[in-house]
Amino acid sequence: MRKFGGAGLAILVALGAGVFVSLRRPDTSWMPLNPGTRLTYEVSAGLDADVIDAEFGAGAAVGSVPGVSLRGPRGESRLAWSGDRLIASKLGGFSVDPPVPLFAPLGKDESLAWSGRLRTLQGDLDAQGELTSEETKERVDGVMRNARLTVLTLRSDLGEDVLKSWFVPRVGLVRQEHRRDGLLLNRLVLMDARRSAKPTLNPSDQP
C-alpha cells in the first residue's frame, strides 16, 4: 500500500499535499480541468432527483498545487492534478487536509493510503482512508468506452464513507455514487459537458 500526502466527498454532492514528480508527462485527460467548462449532471438522492449545472473557475489552491474550483447549487469543490493524481481539498460541504486523492492510475493490487482531517459543519474530525482503482467500461453517448473506476473509502466518527467514481478519458467524471455505512446517499450521472478551449491546469504546465 502506498502512503499518500502527509499526516490527514462527492465532487459535487457529498462530502498540505506535496507535488508528485514524474519523468513522463502525466495523463490528465481522465478529468479535464478547463476553466470555463460547464458540466450538467443528474443528481439523485433517495426518491428525489434534480439536474444541476456546475462550472470550473480558475485560481483555486489545492494544498500547494494550483487548481480549479467547481461551483454549483450544491456547493463548491476544489480540484487539481498533482502529477498523475487528481486531488481535492474541498468536496461540497467538506474540506480535507491534506488534499485527498480522487483518481490515480493504480494497478490491480495497489492502493493509496491517506490520513488527515475532515472539516465539517459538526467540527473537525480525524479520518483515515484509502483509494483503489481498476479498469472498466462505461457507456457514453451510446458507445462503450474505456473507463477507470476509483473507490475512495474514508473512515471517521461520521462512519465509513465510500465514494465510487467512474472516469472516461477526454470526458471526465461520468458517474459517481456516495454511500455511508452501506446506505446510498446520492448518485450523479453526467448529462452534458460544454468544454472551454482553455487548457487543463496541471503543475507540470506551470513555468
Tab-separated table of C-alpha atoms in Angstrom:
chain	number	residue	atom	x	y	z
A	1	MET	CA	0.000	0.000	0.000
A	2	ARG	CA	1.409	3.401	-0.932
A	3	LYS	CA	1.167	6.309	1.519
A	4	PHE	CA	-0.489	9.464	0.146
A	5	GLY	CA	0.203	13.051	1.125
A	6	GLY	CA	1.205	13.521	4.732
A	7	ALA	CA	-0.500	13.307	8.057
A	8	GLY	CA	-4.957	13.828	7.003
A	9	LEU	CA	-16.988	13.504	-0.720
A	10	ALA	CA	-18.672	13.533	-3.988
A	11	ILE	CA	-17.266	16.009	-6.445
A	12	LEU	CA	-20.497	17.974	-6.240
A	13	VAL	CA	-22.827	16.428	-3.744
A	14	ALA	CA	-21.004	14.963	-0.736
A	15	LEU	CA	-18.971	15.055	1.443
A	16	GLY	CA	-0.620	20.301	2.525
A	17	ALA	CA	-0.367	17.803	-0.358
A	18	GLY	CA	3.028	17.523	-1.989
A	19	VAL	CA	3.533	17.734	-5.744
A	20	PHE	CA	4.212	14.370	-7.340
A	21	VAL	CA	7.112	14.421	-9.781
A	22	SER	CA	7.321	12.134	-12.790
A	23	LEU	CA	9.722	11.998	-15.726
A	24	ARG	CA	6.822	11.302	-18.089
A	25	ARG	CA	4.056	13.763	-18.802
A	26	PRO	CA	1.049	12.787	-16.666
A	27	ASP	CA	-2.218	11.878	-18.351
A	28	THR	CA	-4.744	14.431	-17.103
A	29	SER	CA	-7.358	13.608	-19.754
A	30	TRP	CA	-9.249	11.475	-17.214
A	31	MET	CA	-10.655	14.703	-15.712
A	32	PRO	CA	-10.055	17.827	-17.831
A	33	LEU	CA	-9.999	20.862	-15.535
A	34	ASN	CA	-10.587	23.569	-18.121
A	35	PRO	CA	-11.687	26.877	-16.532
A	36	GLY	CA	-14.975	27.936	-18.074
A	37	THR	CA	-16.179	24.384	-18.750
A	38	ARG	CA	-19.783	23.809	-17.646
A	39	LEU	CA	-20.929	20.332	-16.608
A	40	THR	CA	-24.539	19.164	-16.304
A	41	TYR	CA	-25.318	16.243	-14.004
A	42	GLU	CA	-28.464	14.434	-12.976
A	43	VAL	CA	-28.291	14.065	-9.203
A	44	SER	CA	-30.499	11.662	-7.280
A	45	ALA	CA	-30.884	11.192	-3.528
A	46	GLY	CA	-33.486	8.691	-2.443
A	47	LEU	CA	-36.691	9.402	-4.371
A	48	ASP	CA	-35.600	12.941	-5.237
A	49	ALA	CA	-33.801	13.794	-8.496
A	50	ASP	CA	-32.565	17.058	-9.933
A	51	VAL	CA	-30.490	18.370	-12.826
A	52	ILE	CA	-27.691	20.758	-11.848
A	53	ASP	CA	-25.026	22.777	-13.646
A	54	ALA	CA	-21.540	23.395	-12.304
A	55	GLU	CA	-18.711	25.432	-13.801
A	56	PHE	CA	-14.935	25.339	-13.413
A	57	GLY	CA	-13.247	28.546	-12.293
A	58	ALA	CA	-9.501	29.237	-12.111
A	59	GLY	CA	-7.449	30.490	-9.188
A	60	ALA	CA	-8.116	27.855	-6.502
A	61	ALA	CA	-5.269	26.457	-4.423
A	62	VAL	CA	-5.433	22.744	-3.589
A	63	GLY	CA	-2.824	22.324	-0.894
A	64	SER	CA	0.339	23.681	-2.539
A	65	VAL	CA	-0.937	22.907	-6.046
A	66	PRO	CA	-2.711	25.396	-8.368
A	67	GLY	CA	-6.135	24.097	-9.286
A	68	VAL	CA	-9.722	24.986	-10.075
A	69	SER	CA	-12.987	25.459	-8.226
A	70	LEU	CA	-16.104	23.623	-9.371
A	71	ARG	CA	-19.148	25.572	-8.239
A	72	GLY	CA	-22.763	24.535	-8.410
A	73	PRO	CA	-26.004	24.813	-6.413
A	74	ARG	CA	-24.854	22.071	-4.027
A	75	GLY	CA	-21.582	23.672	-3.034
A	76	GLU	CA	-18.013	24.088	-4.170
A	77	SER	CA	-15.261	21.567	-4.823
A	78	ARG	CA	-11.574	22.366	-5.317
A	79	LEU	CA	-9.632	20.069	-7.613
A	80	ALA	CA	-6.141	19.844	-9.082
A	81	TRP	CA	-3.843	17.460	-10.866
A	82	SER	CA	-0.683	16.626	-8.930
A	83	GLY	CA	1.320	14.552	-11.369
A	84	ASP	CA	-0.985	11.729	-12.469
A	85	ARG	CA	-3.234	12.016	-9.401
A	86	LEU	CA	-6.416	14.049	-9.159
A	87	ILE	CA	-6.663	15.559	-5.682
A	88	ALA	CA	-9.297	17.599	-3.836
A	89	SER	CA	-9.118	19.930	-0.837
A	90	LYS	CA	-12.849	20.643	-0.745
A	91	LEU	CA	-15.818	18.453	-1.639
A	92	GLY	CA	-19.213	20.101	-1.340
A	93	GLY	CA	-19.757	20.679	2.379
A	94	PHE	CA	-16.427	19.147	3.468
A	95	SER	CA	-12.870	20.400	3.472
A	96	VAL	CA	-9.986	17.945	3.778
A	97	ASP	CA	-6.420	18.487	4.943
A	98	PRO	CA	-4.211	17.397	3.322
A	99	PRO	CA	-5.991	17.052	-0.047
A	100	VAL	CA	-7.457	13.625	-0.685
A	101	PRO	CA	-6.813	11.582	-3.872
A	102	LEU	CA	-9.825	11.037	-6.143
A	103	PHE	CA	-8.061	9.437	-9.107
A	104	ALA	CA	-4.787	7.604	-9.678
A	105	PRO	CA	-3.802	5.013	-12.327
A	106	LEU	CA	-3.221	2.260	-9.777
A	107	GLY	CA	-2.605	-1.387	-10.541
A	108	LYS	CA	-4.922	-4.211	-9.521
A	109	ASP	CA	-3.305	-4.821	-6.124
A	110	GLU	CA	-2.241	-1.249	-5.396
A	111	SER	CA	-3.837	1.351	-3.144
A	112	LEU	CA	-3.074	4.819	-1.784
A	113	ALA	CA	-3.341	5.333	1.969
A	114	TRP	CA	-4.496	8.702	3.328
A	115	SER	CA	-4.885	10.222	6.796
A	116	GLY	CA	-5.808	13.697	7.954
A	117	ARG	CA	-8.710	15.904	8.981
A	118	LEU	CA	-12.246	16.378	7.712
A	119	ARG	CA	-13.602	19.860	8.342
A	120	THR	CA	-17.391	19.681	8.592
A	121	LEU	CA	-20.296	21.700	9.987
A	122	GLN	CA	-20.070	19.445	13.052
A	123	GLY	CA	-16.384	20.333	13.584
A	124	ASP	CA	-13.029	18.834	12.661
A	125	LEU	CA	-12.721	15.055	12.583
A	126	ASP	CA	-9.730	12.735	12.300
A	127	ALA	CA	-10.055	10.402	9.341
A	128	GLN	CA	-8.262	7.516	7.672
A	129	GLY	CA	-8.771	6.385	4.121
A	130	GLU	CA	-7.554	4.660	1.010
A	131	LEU	CA	-8.037	4.844	-2.745
A	132	THR	CA	-8.192	1.879	-5.108
A	133	SER	CA	-8.638	1.840	-8.876
A	134	GLU	CA	-9.479	-0.580	-11.664
A	135	GLU	CA	-10.082	-0.558	-15.403
A	136	THR	CA	-13.666	-0.943	-16.618
A	137	LYS	CA	-16.098	0.149	-19.359
A	138	GLU	CA	-18.758	2.878	-19.377
A	139	ARG	CA	-21.382	3.773	-21.963
A	140	VAL	CA	-21.047	7.380	-23.192
A	141	ASP	CA	-23.411	8.682	-25.874
A	142	GLY	CA	-24.413	5.109	-26.688
A	143	VAL	CA	-20.832	3.903	-27.151
A	144	MET	CA	-18.892	1.667	-24.746
A	145	ARG	CA	-15.684	3.458	-23.763
A	146	ASN	CA	-12.615	2.520	-21.765
A	147	ALA	CA	-13.028	3.832	-18.243
A	148	ARG	CA	-11.494	3.690	-14.806
A	149	LEU	CA	-13.393	3.161	-11.559
A	150	THR	CA	-11.853	4.610	-8.408
A	151	VAL	CA	-13.074	3.822	-4.899
A	152	LEU	CA	-12.262	6.261	-2.104
A	153	THR	CA	-13.013	4.977	1.395
A	154	LEU	CA	-12.898	7.374	4.357
A	155	ARG	CA	-13.396	6.297	7.982
A	156	SER	CA	-14.221	8.830	10.682
A	157	ASP	CA	-16.699	9.412	13.513
A	158	LEU	CA	-19.271	10.050	10.763
A	159	GLY	CA	-18.967	6.392	9.742
A	160	GLU	CA	-17.495	4.764	6.658
A	161	ASP	CA	-17.944	6.890	3.545
A	162	VAL	CA	-17.374	5.175	0.194
A	163	LEU	CA	-17.178	7.297	-2.945
A	164	LYS	CA	-17.180	5.397	-6.242
A	165	SER	CA	-16.252	7.467	-9.314
A	166	TRP	CA	-16.206	6.446	-12.977
A	167	PHE	CA	-13.853	8.423	-15.260
A	168	VAL	CA	-13.620	8.321	-19.070
A	169	PRO	CA	-10.635	9.840	-20.932
A	170	ARG	CA	-11.276	13.263	-22.514
A	171	VAL	CA	-14.732	13.276	-20.891
A	172	GLY	CA	-14.050	13.229	-17.152
A	173	LEU	CA	-16.346	12.125	-14.342
A	174	VAL	CA	-19.329	10.371	-15.926
A	175	ARG	CA	-20.863	8.700	-12.875
A	176	GLN	CA	-20.489	8.763	-9.099
A	177	GLU	CA	-22.060	7.132	-6.044
A	178	HIS	CA	-21.670	8.070	-2.382
A	179	ARG	CA	-22.562	5.609	0.375
A	180	ARG	CA	-22.248	5.911	4.146
A	181	ASP	CA	-22.198	2.689	6.143
A	182	GLY	CA	-23.616	0.921	3.083
A	183	LEU	CA	-26.553	3.308	2.587
A	184	LEU	CA	-26.697	5.078	-0.777
A	185	LEU	CA	-26.818	8.824	-0.097
A	186	ASN	CA	-26.630	10.176	-3.618
A	187	ARG	CA	-25.769	9.376	-7.200
A	188	LEU	CA	-24.811	11.603	-10.122
A	189	VAL	CA	-24.661	10.926	-13.859
A	190	LEU	CA	-23.138	13.235	-16.474
A	191	MET	CA	-25.683	14.527	-18.978
A	192	ASP	CA	-23.669	17.162	-20.846
A	193	ALA	CA	-20.249	18.834	-20.868
A	194	ARG	CA	-19.707	22.154	-22.613
A	195	ARG	CA	-15.927	22.381	-22.818
A	196	SER	CA	-13.890	25.538	-22.659
A	197	ALA	CA	-10.938	25.960	-25.009
A	198	LYS	CA	-8.745	26.952	-22.064
A	199	PRO	CA	-6.163	24.270	-21.198
A	200	THR	CA	-6.376	21.955	-18.209
A	201	LEU	CA	-4.360	23.198	-15.241
A	202	ASN	CA	-1.502	20.926	-14.180
A	203	PRO	CA	1.564	21.738	-12.054
A	204	SER	CA	3.791	20.384	-14.836
A	205	ASP	CA	2.404	23.079	-17.126
A	206	GLN	CA	3.414	25.903	-14.802
A	207	PRO	CA	6.508	27.989	-15.705
